[in-house]
Amino acid sequence: MGSFKIAIIGAGSVGFTKKLFTDILSVPELRDVEFALTDLSEHNLGMIKTILDRIVEANNLPTRVTATTDRRKALEGARYIISCVRVGGLEAYADDIRIPLKYGVDQCVGDTICAGGILYGQRNIPVILDFCKDIREVAEPGAKFLNYANPMAMNTWAAIEYGNVDTIGLCHGVQHGGEQIAEILGAKEGELDYICSGINHQTWFIDVRLNGRRIGKDELVAAFEAHPVFSKQEKLRIDVLKRFGVYSTESNGHLSEYLPWYRKRPDEITKWIDMSDWIHGETGGYLRYSTETRNWFETEYPRFLEDAGKPIDAAKRSNEHASHILEALETGRVYRGHFNVKNNGVITNLPADAIIESSGFVDRFGINMVAGITLPEACAATCISSINVQRMSVHAAITGDIDLLKLAVLHDPLVGAICTPEEVWQMVDEMVVAQAQWLPQYAHAIDAAKERLARATVKTRDWKGAARREVRSIEEIRAEKEAAKLRAAG
């Protein structure tokens, strides 16, 4: 098999890049390749290159690793491009959570739809289109773009429809949900099988089988309610399962902000979430977690380096899709997974232009989706509400039409359950002004938004969030964990 090049954009995400790297090198046929790392941070690039070089040396591999802040240089001749970028970083992300909270919009994550996810898409899409331009111009002809960045559906939609690049969106929500179902059913490895379908972060387990036997709603509900942990952490998901008849792939906290029913009143929110970990619904939970752990790889760097000196254990290859897709495309070994692609009739009761997340097979001929899937009507209705928001959001990001952006936010299910149109208009003005440096397509609209804010009549609230923790430093968290270990040790 000939050598080829894999470019990773946003490679300064040290932990995730290391995982992708070792996953790919777990496949013998994929070892004679070049990994071209690119990121805005020279410091992070230096750290991750040192780690990857050590892995190559320790395993005596022919793999080559290069690193540059010149993205176009990294993409030259690349056959595969993997993106895991967050435009605006934590500074912009804080606005995605804190500004809507002033208007009563309480988000746990805010990276898919809702007010935060929509603005995140406005920041990302111009950059995604820059990536696509470079891919078209300097990458290997027919190069594949593997997008891991959120908002998944919007980014993938823009890359396919406007970037004109062969794009696949990849997420791991399906795998995590499958692990939960395996646990509650007591399934051993290889005994559980399932098909999921829907849109990213609103994908549904429409067919679950244990050793070939189909598992229905009642059996799933009973198993979840009997589980000592999931029965407390996944209350909202279990309630949706009872009402919709199928389980959602997405976490309790994520799912709560895509629906208009559970996070619209402070007294209701606490009934449906669990505070044992941020992912179960905490107000601004992922922002807090990300802030507290933003430099964790700095403190863990010695351990990373130590681990990098060990042999690659192929048995520890993760269930992230990227390495399995590359293996299938390059070797012909068939891989089945769940991928984000344009619908084009794959799911019969979702719009053709939507980006769906559904079951497919990969081999030398590419990704071949399982067609003719019809979602349960409630699942389709929920997905369509989000798709309509995503479509308007993508078109607003492309055109810089601030009125269309406001209409997209107005039609978001959770925002619409909480805010008046006047509040939405003011909230979007405030978010666009706060994030102007990452929103070049709205440069023409910033001064007018500032003028409107100066005359604003809508009163915001000092809304603390129904279930919010104070942000702690990574040192405080580490000290707390060490103290817990000492107590456990007696």
Coordinates of C-alpha atoms in Angstrom, one line a residue:
M1 CA 0.0 0.0 0.0
G2 CA 1.4 3.4 -1.0
S3 CA 2.1 6.1 1.5
F4 CA -0.3 9.1 1.8
K5 CA -0.8 12.2 4.0
I6 CA -3.2 12.9 6.8
A7 CA -3.6 16.5 7.9
I8 CA -5.1 17.3 11.3
I9 CA -6.5 20.9 11.8
G10 CA -6.7 21.9 15.4
A11 CA -4.0 19.4 16.3
G12 CA -3.2 21.4 19.4
S13 CA -6.1 19.5 21.1
V14 CA -3.4 17.3 22.6
G15 CA -5.4 14.4 24.0
F16 CA -7.7 14.0 21.0
T17 CA -4.9 14.2 18.5
K18 CA -2.9 11.6 20.4
K19 CA -6.0 9.3 20.4
L20 CA -6.5 9.7 16.6
F21 CA -2.8 9.1 16.0
T22 CA -2.6 5.9 18.0
D23 CA -5.9 4.6 16.6
I24 CA -4.7 5.0 13.1
L25 CA -1.3 3.5 13.8
S26 CA -3.1 0.4 15.3
V27 CA -3.7 -0.6 11.7
P28 CA -0.5 -2.0 10.2
E29 CA -1.4 -0.9 6.7
L30 CA -1.7 2.8 7.8
R31 CA 1.7 3.2 9.4
D32 CA 3.7 4.3 6.4
V33 CA 2.0 7.7 6.3
E34 CA 2.7 11.4 7.0
F35 CA 0.7 13.2 9.7
A36 CA 0.7 16.9 9.1
L37 CA -0.3 18.8 12.2
T38 CA -1.5 22.4 12.1
D39 CA -2.9 24.7 14.8
L40 CA -2.8 28.4 15.7
S41 CA -0.8 27.6 18.8
E42 CA 2.9 26.9 18.2
H43 CA 3.2 25.9 21.9
N44 CA 0.6 23.2 21.7
L45 CA 1.9 22.1 18.3
G46 CA 5.3 21.6 19.8
M47 CA 3.9 19.6 22.7
I48 CA 1.9 17.2 20.6
K49 CA 4.7 16.8 18.0
T50 CA 7.1 15.8 20.7
I51 CA 4.6 13.2 22.0
L52 CA 3.9 11.7 18.6
D53 CA 7.5 11.6 17.6
R54 CA 8.2 9.6 20.7
I55 CA 5.4 7.1 19.9
V56 CA 6.9 6.7 16.4
E57 CA 10.4 6.2 17.8
A58 CA 9.3 3.8 20.6
N59 CA 7.5 1.6 18.1
N60 CA 10.1 1.8 15.4
L61 CA 7.6 3.0 12.8
P62 CA 8.1 4.5 9.3
T63 CA 5.5 7.2 10.2
R64 CA 6.5 10.8 9.6
V65 CA 5.1 13.7 11.7
T66 CA 5.3 17.4 10.6
A67 CA 3.9 20.4 12.4
T68 CA 3.3 23.9 11.1
T69 CA 1.1 26.9 11.8
D70 CA 0.8 27.3 8.0
R71 CA -2.5 25.4 7.4
R72 CA -2.2 25.5 3.6
K73 CA 1.2 23.9 3.8
A74 CA -0.1 21.2 6.1
L75 CA -3.0 20.4 3.6
E76 CA -0.7 20.2 0.5
G77 CA -1.2 16.8 -1.0
A78 CA -3.3 15.4 1.9
R79 CA -5.7 12.6 1.2
Y80 CA -7.5 12.9 4.5
I81 CA -8.1 16.1 6.5
I82 CA -9.4 15.9 10.0
S83 CA -10.8 19.0 11.8
C84 CA -11.4 19.4 15.5
V85 CA -11.3 23.2 15.9
R86 CA -13.2 25.5 18.2
V87 CA -13.3 29.0 16.7
G88 CA -13.1 31.7 19.4
G89 CA -12.0 29.3 22.1
L90 CA -13.4 29.6 25.6
E91 CA -13.7 33.4 25.4
A92 CA -16.4 33.2 22.8
Y93 CA -17.9 30.1 24.3
A94 CA -18.5 31.9 27.6
D95 CA -20.6 34.4 25.7
D96 CA -22.6 31.6 24.1
I97 CA -23.7 30.5 27.6
R98 CA -23.7 33.7 29.7
I99 CA -25.5 36.1 27.4
P100 CA -28.5 33.8 26.7
L101 CA -28.7 33.0 30.5
K102 CA -29.4 36.7 31.1
Y103 CA -32.6 36.2 29.0
G104 CA -33.6 33.0 30.8
V105 CA -32.1 30.5 28.2
D106 CA -30.4 28.0 30.4
Q107 CA -28.1 25.7 28.4
C108 CA -26.0 22.8 29.6
V109 CA -23.6 22.7 26.6
G110 CA -24.8 25.1 23.9
D111 CA -22.8 23.8 21.0
T112 CA -25.3 22.3 18.6
I113 CA -28.4 24.4 18.3
C114 CA -30.1 26.8 20.9
A115 CA -28.6 30.3 21.1
G116 CA -25.1 29.2 21.9
G117 CA -24.9 26.5 19.2
I118 CA -26.2 28.9 16.5
L119 CA -23.6 31.5 17.3
Y120 CA -20.9 28.9 17.5
G121 CA -21.9 27.9 13.9
Q122 CA -21.7 31.6 12.8
R123 CA -18.1 31.6 14.0
N124 CA -17.1 28.3 12.6
I125 CA -18.7 28.3 9.1
P126 CA -16.5 31.0 7.6
V127 CA -13.4 29.1 8.8
I128 CA -14.8 25.8 7.6
L129 CA -15.2 27.3 4.2
D130 CA -11.6 28.6 4.3
F131 CA -10.5 25.0 5.0
C132 CA -12.6 23.8 2.1
K133 CA -11.0 26.3 -0.3
D134 CA -7.5 25.1 0.7
I135 CA -8.6 21.4 0.4
R136 CA -9.9 22.1 -3.2
E137 CA -6.8 23.9 -4.2
V138 CA -3.9 22.1 -2.6
A139 CA -5.0 18.7 -1.2
E140 CA -4.9 15.4 -3.1
P141 CA -7.7 15.3 -5.7
G142 CA -10.8 13.8 -4.2
A143 CA -9.6 14.3 -0.6
K144 CA -12.0 13.5 2.2
F145 CA -12.7 16.0 5.0
L146 CA -13.6 14.3 8.3
N147 CA -15.2 16.9 10.5
Y148 CA -15.3 16.4 14.3
A149 CA -16.0 20.0 15.2
N150 CA -19.4 21.2 16.5
P151 CA -22.0 22.3 15.6
M152 CA -21.6 19.1 13.6
A153 CA -24.7 19.4 11.3
M154 CA -24.1 23.1 10.5
N155 CA -20.4 22.7 9.8
T156 CA -21.0 19.6 7.6
W157 CA -23.9 21.2 5.8
A158 CA -21.7 24.3 5.0
A159 CA -18.8 22.2 3.9
I160 CA -20.9 20.0 1.5
E161 CA -23.3 22.6 0.1
Y162 CA -20.9 25.6 0.0
G163 CA -17.4 24.2 0.4
N164 CA -17.9 21.6 -2.4
V165 CA -15.7 19.1 -0.5
D166 CA -16.4 15.4 0.1
T167 CA -17.2 15.7 3.8
I168 CA -18.2 13.3 6.6
G169 CA -19.3 14.4 10.0
L170 CA -18.1 12.2 12.9
C171 CA -19.4 12.1 16.5
H172 CA -19.3 9.5 19.3
G173 CA -22.7 9.9 20.9
V174 CA -24.1 6.8 19.3
Q175 CA -21.2 4.7 20.7
H176 CA -21.7 6.1 24.2
G177 CA -25.5 5.4 24.2
G178 CA -24.8 1.9 22.9
E179 CA -22.4 1.3 25.9
Q180 CA -25.2 2.3 28.3
I181 CA -27.7 0.0 26.7
A182 CA -25.2 -2.9 26.8
E183 CA -24.6 -2.2 30.5
I184 CA -28.3 -2.2 31.5
L185 CA -29.0 -5.4 29.5
G186 CA -25.9 -7.1 30.8
A187 CA -24.7 -7.7 27.2
K188 CA -21.2 -9.0 26.7
E189 CA -19.0 -7.8 23.9
G190 CA -20.5 -8.6 20.5
E191 CA -23.9 -9.5 21.8
L192 CA -25.6 -6.1 21.3
D193 CA -26.4 -4.7 17.9
Y194 CA -28.4 -1.6 17.0
I195 CA -29.3 0.8 14.2
C196 CA -29.5 4.5 15.1
S197 CA -30.9 7.2 12.8
G198 CA -31.8 10.9 13.1
I199 CA -29.6 14.0 13.1
N200 CA -26.4 14.7 15.2
H201 CA -27.1 14.7 18.9
Q202 CA -30.8 13.8 18.1
T203 CA -30.2 10.3 16.9
W204 CA -32.5 7.5 18.0
F205 CA -32.0 3.8 18.7
I206 CA -34.7 2.6 16.3
D207 CA -33.7 -1.0 16.4
V208 CA -31.9 -2.7 19.3
R209 CA -31.1 -6.4 19.4
L210 CA -29.5 -8.6 22.0
N211 CA -28.2 -11.9 20.5
G212 CA -30.6 -11.3 17.6
R213 CA -33.6 -10.7 19.8
R214 CA -35.3 -7.4 19.4
I215 CA -35.5 -5.3 22.6
G216 CA -38.6 -3.2 22.9
K217 CA -39.5 0.0 24.7
D218 CA -40.9 -1.6 27.9
E219 CA -37.8 -3.8 28.4
L220 CA -35.5 -0.8 27.9
V221 CA -37.5 1.4 30.3
A222 CA -37.5 -1.3 33.0
A223 CA -33.8 -1.9 32.6
F224 CA -32.9 1.8 32.8
E225 CA -35.2 2.4 35.8
A226 CA -33.6 -0.6 37.6
H227 CA -30.1 0.7 37.0
P228 CA -28.7 2.3 40.2
V229 CA -26.8 5.1 38.4
F230 CA -28.6 5.7 35.1
S231 CA -32.0 5.9 36.7
K232 CA -30.8 9.0 38.5
Q233 CA -28.5 10.5 35.8
E234 CA -30.7 10.0 32.8
K235 CA -34.1 11.0 34.1
L236 CA -35.0 13.2 31.1
R237 CA -33.8 10.6 28.5
I238 CA -35.8 7.9 30.3
D239 CA -38.9 10.2 30.2
V240 CA -38.4 10.8 26.5
L241 CA -38.0 7.0 26.0
K242 CA -41.3 6.4 27.7
R243 CA -43.1 9.0 25.6
F244 CA -41.4 8.5 22.2
G245 CA -40.8 4.8 22.4
V246 CA -37.1 4.9 21.5
Y247 CA -33.9 5.9 23.4
S248 CA -31.9 9.0 22.4
T249 CA -28.2 8.7 21.8
E250 CA -27.4 12.0 23.4
S251 CA -26.6 12.7 27.1
N252 CA -29.2 14.0 29.5
G253 CA -27.8 17.5 29.5
H254 CA -27.4 17.7 25.7
L255 CA -30.9 16.4 25.0
S256 CA -32.5 18.7 27.5
E257 CA -31.5 21.8 25.5
Y258 CA -32.8 20.6 22.1
L259 CA -36.4 20.1 23.4
P260 CA -38.8 22.9 24.5
W261 CA -40.2 21.1 27.5
Y262 CA -37.6 20.5 30.2
R263 CA -35.4 23.6 30.6
K264 CA -37.9 26.4 30.3
R265 CA -38.6 27.0 34.0
P266 CA -36.0 27.0 36.8
D267 CA -38.2 24.9 39.1
E268 CA -38.6 22.3 36.3
I269 CA -34.9 22.0 35.4
T270 CA -33.8 20.6 38.7
K271 CA -36.4 17.8 38.4
W272 CA -34.8 16.4 35.2
I273 CA -31.1 16.8 35.7
D274 CA -28.4 15.3 37.9
M275 CA -25.5 17.2 39.4
S276 CA -23.1 14.3 39.9
D277 CA -21.4 15.3 36.6
W278 CA -21.8 18.3 34.2
I279 CA -23.0 16.1 31.3
H280 CA -26.2 15.3 33.1
G281 CA -27.7 18.8 32.8
E282 CA -25.7 21.3 34.9
T283 CA -26.2 25.0 33.8
G284 CA -23.3 25.9 31.7
G285 CA -21.7 22.6 32.7
Y286 CA -19.5 22.1 29.7
L287 CA -18.2 25.6 29.9
R288 CA -17.3 25.1 33.6
Y289 CA -15.6 21.8 32.9
S290 CA -13.7 23.2 29.9
T291 CA -12.6 26.2 31.9
E292 CA -11.4 24.2 34.8
T293 CA -9.5 21.8 32.7
R294 CA -8.3 24.1 29.9
N295 CA -4.6 23.5 30.7
W296 CA -4.9 19.9 32.0
F297 CA -2.5 18.6 29.2
E298 CA 0.2 21.0 30.6
T299 CA 0.1 19.4 34.0
E300 CA -0.3 15.9 32.5
Y301 CA 2.4 16.3 29.9
P302 CA 5.0 14.2 31.8
R303 CA 2.5 11.3 31.9
F304 CA 1.7 11.7 28.2
L305 CA 5.4 11.6 27.4
E306 CA 5.9 8.5 29.6
D307 CA 2.9 6.7 27.9
A308 CA 4.3 7.7 24.5
G309 CA 7.4 5.5 25.1
K310 CA 5.3 2.4 25.4
P311 CA 4.3 0.0 22.5
I312 CA 1.0 0.7 20.8
D313 CA -1.6 -1.7 22.0
A314 CA -4.0 -2.3 19.1
A315 CA -6.5 -3.9 21.6
K316 CA -7.0 -0.4 23.1
R317 CA -8.0 1.2 19.8
S318 CA -10.9 3.5 20.5
N319 CA -14.3 3.4 18.9
E320 CA -13.8 6.9 17.3
H321 CA -14.8 6.4 13.7
A322 CA -11.8 8.1 11.9
S323 CA -9.3 5.2 12.1
H324 CA -12.0 2.6 11.1
I325 CA -13.1 4.7 8.1
L326 CA -9.5 5.2 6.9
E327 CA -8.9 1.4 7.3
A328 CA -12.0 0.6 5.3
L329 CA -11.2 3.0 2.5
E330 CA -7.6 1.9 2.2
T331 CA -7.8 -1.8 2.8
G332 CA -11.4 -2.7 1.7
R333 CA -12.2 -4.2 5.1
V334 CA -15.8 -3.3 5.7
Y335 CA -16.7 -1.0 8.6
R336 CA -20.2 -0.2 9.8
G337 CA -20.8 2.9 11.7
H338 CA -23.0 6.0 12.0
F339 CA -22.1 9.0 9.9
N340 CA -23.2 12.6 9.3
V341 CA -24.0 13.1 5.6
K342 CA -26.5 14.9 3.4
N343 CA -29.8 13.0 3.6
N344 CA -30.9 12.8 -0.1
G345 CA -33.7 10.4 0.7
V346 CA -31.8 8.1 3.2
I347 CA -34.3 8.9 5.9
T348 CA -37.7 9.1 4.2
N349 CA -39.4 11.5 6.5
L350 CA -36.6 14.1 6.9
P351 CA -35.8 16.9 4.4
A352 CA -33.5 15.9 1.5
D353 CA -31.0 18.8 2.2
A354 CA -30.6 18.0 5.9
I355 CA -27.5 16.6 7.4
I356 CA -28.5 13.3 9.0
E357 CA -26.6 10.9 11.3
S358 CA -27.4 7.4 10.3
S359 CA -26.1 3.9 9.8
G360 CA -23.8 3.2 6.9
F361 CA -21.0 0.9 5.6
V362 CA -17.5 1.9 4.4
D363 CA -15.3 0.0 2.0
R364 CA -12.9 0.9 -0.9
F365 CA -15.9 2.5 -2.7
G366 CA -16.6 5.0 0.0
I367 CA -19.5 5.5 2.5
N368 CA -22.7 3.7 1.6
M369 CA -25.6 4.7 3.7
V370 CA -28.5 2.3 4.7
A371 CA -31.4 3.8 2.8
G372 CA -35.2 3.7 3.2
I373 CA -35.2 4.4 7.0
T374 CA -38.4 6.0 8.4
L375 CA -38.2 7.5 11.9
P376 CA -41.0 7.3 14.4
E377 CA -43.2 10.3 13.9
A378 CA -42.3 12.1 17.2
C379 CA -38.5 11.6 16.5
A380 CA -38.9 13.0 13.0
A381 CA -40.9 16.0 14.3
T382 CA -38.3 16.8 16.8
C383 CA -35.5 16.5 14.2
I384 CA -37.3 18.7 11.7
S385 CA -37.6 21.5 14.2
S386 CA -33.9 21.5 14.6
I387 CA -33.2 21.0 10.9
N388 CA -35.2 24.2 10.2
V389 CA -33.1 26.1 12.7
Q390 CA -29.9 24.6 11.2
R391 CA -30.8 25.5 7.7
M392 CA -31.5 29.2 8.5
S393 CA -28.4 29.3 10.6
V394 CA -26.2 28.0 7.8
H395 CA -27.7 30.4 5.3
A396 CA -27.3 33.3 7.8
A397 CA -23.6 32.4 8.3
I398 CA -23.0 32.3 4.6
T399 CA -24.8 35.6 3.7
G400 CA -24.1 37.6 6.9
D401 CA -27.9 38.3 7.1
I402 CA -28.4 39.3 10.7
D403 CA -32.2 39.3 10.4
L404 CA -32.1 35.7 9.2
L405 CA -29.8 34.9 12.1
K406 CA -32.4 36.4 14.5
L407 CA -35.1 34.3 12.9
A408 CA -33.1 31.2 13.3
V409 CA -32.7 31.9 17.0
L410 CA -36.4 32.8 17.3
H411 CA -37.3 29.4 15.8
D412 CA -35.0 27.4 18.2
P413 CA -37.3 25.2 20.3
L414 CA -35.9 26.1 23.7
V415 CA -35.4 29.8 23.0
G416 CA -38.9 30.0 21.6
A417 CA -40.3 28.4 24.7
I418 CA -38.7 31.1 26.9
C419 CA -38.2 34.4 25.0
T420 CA -40.4 36.9 23.2
P421 CA -39.3 38.1 19.8
E422 CA -38.2 41.4 21.3
E423 CA -35.9 39.6 23.7
V424 CA -34.5 37.4 20.9
W425 CA -33.6 40.4 18.8
Q426 CA -31.8 42.1 21.6
M427 CA -30.1 38.9 22.7
V428 CA -28.7 38.3 19.3
D429 CA -27.5 41.9 18.9
E430 CA -25.7 41.5 22.2
M431 CA -24.1 38.2 21.2
V432 CA -23.0 39.5 17.8
V433 CA -21.4 42.6 19.3
A434 CA -19.6 40.6 21.9
Q435 CA -18.2 38.1 19.3
A436 CA -17.6 40.6 16.5
Q437 CA -13.9 39.7 16.1
W438 CA -14.9 36.1 15.1
L439 CA -17.8 37.1 12.9
P440 CA -16.4 38.8 9.8
Q441 CA -19.6 38.2 7.8
Y442 CA -21.5 40.5 10.2
A443 CA -18.9 43.4 10.2
H444 CA -21.4 45.6 8.3
A445 CA -24.1 45.0 11.0
I446 CA -22.1 45.6 14.2
D447 CA -22.5 49.4 14.4
A448 CA -26.3 49.3 14.0
A449 CA -26.5 46.5 16.6
K450 CA -24.5 48.7 19.1
E451 CA -26.9 51.6 18.4
R452 CA -29.9 49.3 19.1
L453 CA -28.4 48.1 22.3
A454 CA -27.8 51.6 23.5
R455 CA -31.5 52.2 23.1
A456 CA -32.5 48.8 24.4
T457 CA -35.7 48.6 26.5
V458 CA -35.7 44.9 27.3
K459 CA -34.6 44.3 30.9
T460 CA -32.4 41.2 31.4
R461 CA -32.2 39.3 34.7
D462 CA -29.3 38.3 36.9
W463 CA -30.2 34.7 36.1
K464 CA -27.8 32.5 38.0
G465 CA -29.0 29.3 36.4
A466 CA -31.1 26.6 38.1
A467 CA -28.3 24.2 38.6
R468 CA -25.0 26.0 38.4
R469 CA -21.6 25.4 40.1
E470 CA -18.8 27.9 40.7
V471 CA -15.9 27.5 38.4
R472 CA -12.9 26.0 40.1
S473 CA -9.3 25.8 39.1
I474 CA -7.7 22.6 37.9
E475 CA -5.5 22.7 40.9
E476 CA -8.5 22.7 43.3
I477 CA -10.1 19.8 41.4
R478 CA -6.8 17.8 41.5
A479 CA -6.4 18.5 45.3
E480 CA -10.0 17.4 45.9
K481 CA -9.4 14.1 44.0
E482 CA -6.2 13.4 45.8
A483 CA -7.9 14.0 49.2
A484 CA -10.7 11.6 48.1
K485 CA -8.1 9.0 47.2
L486 CA -6.4 9.3 50.6
R487 CA -9.8 9.0 52.4
A488 CA -10.6 5.9 50.3
A489 CA -7.2 4.4 51.1
G490 CA -8.0 4.7 54.8

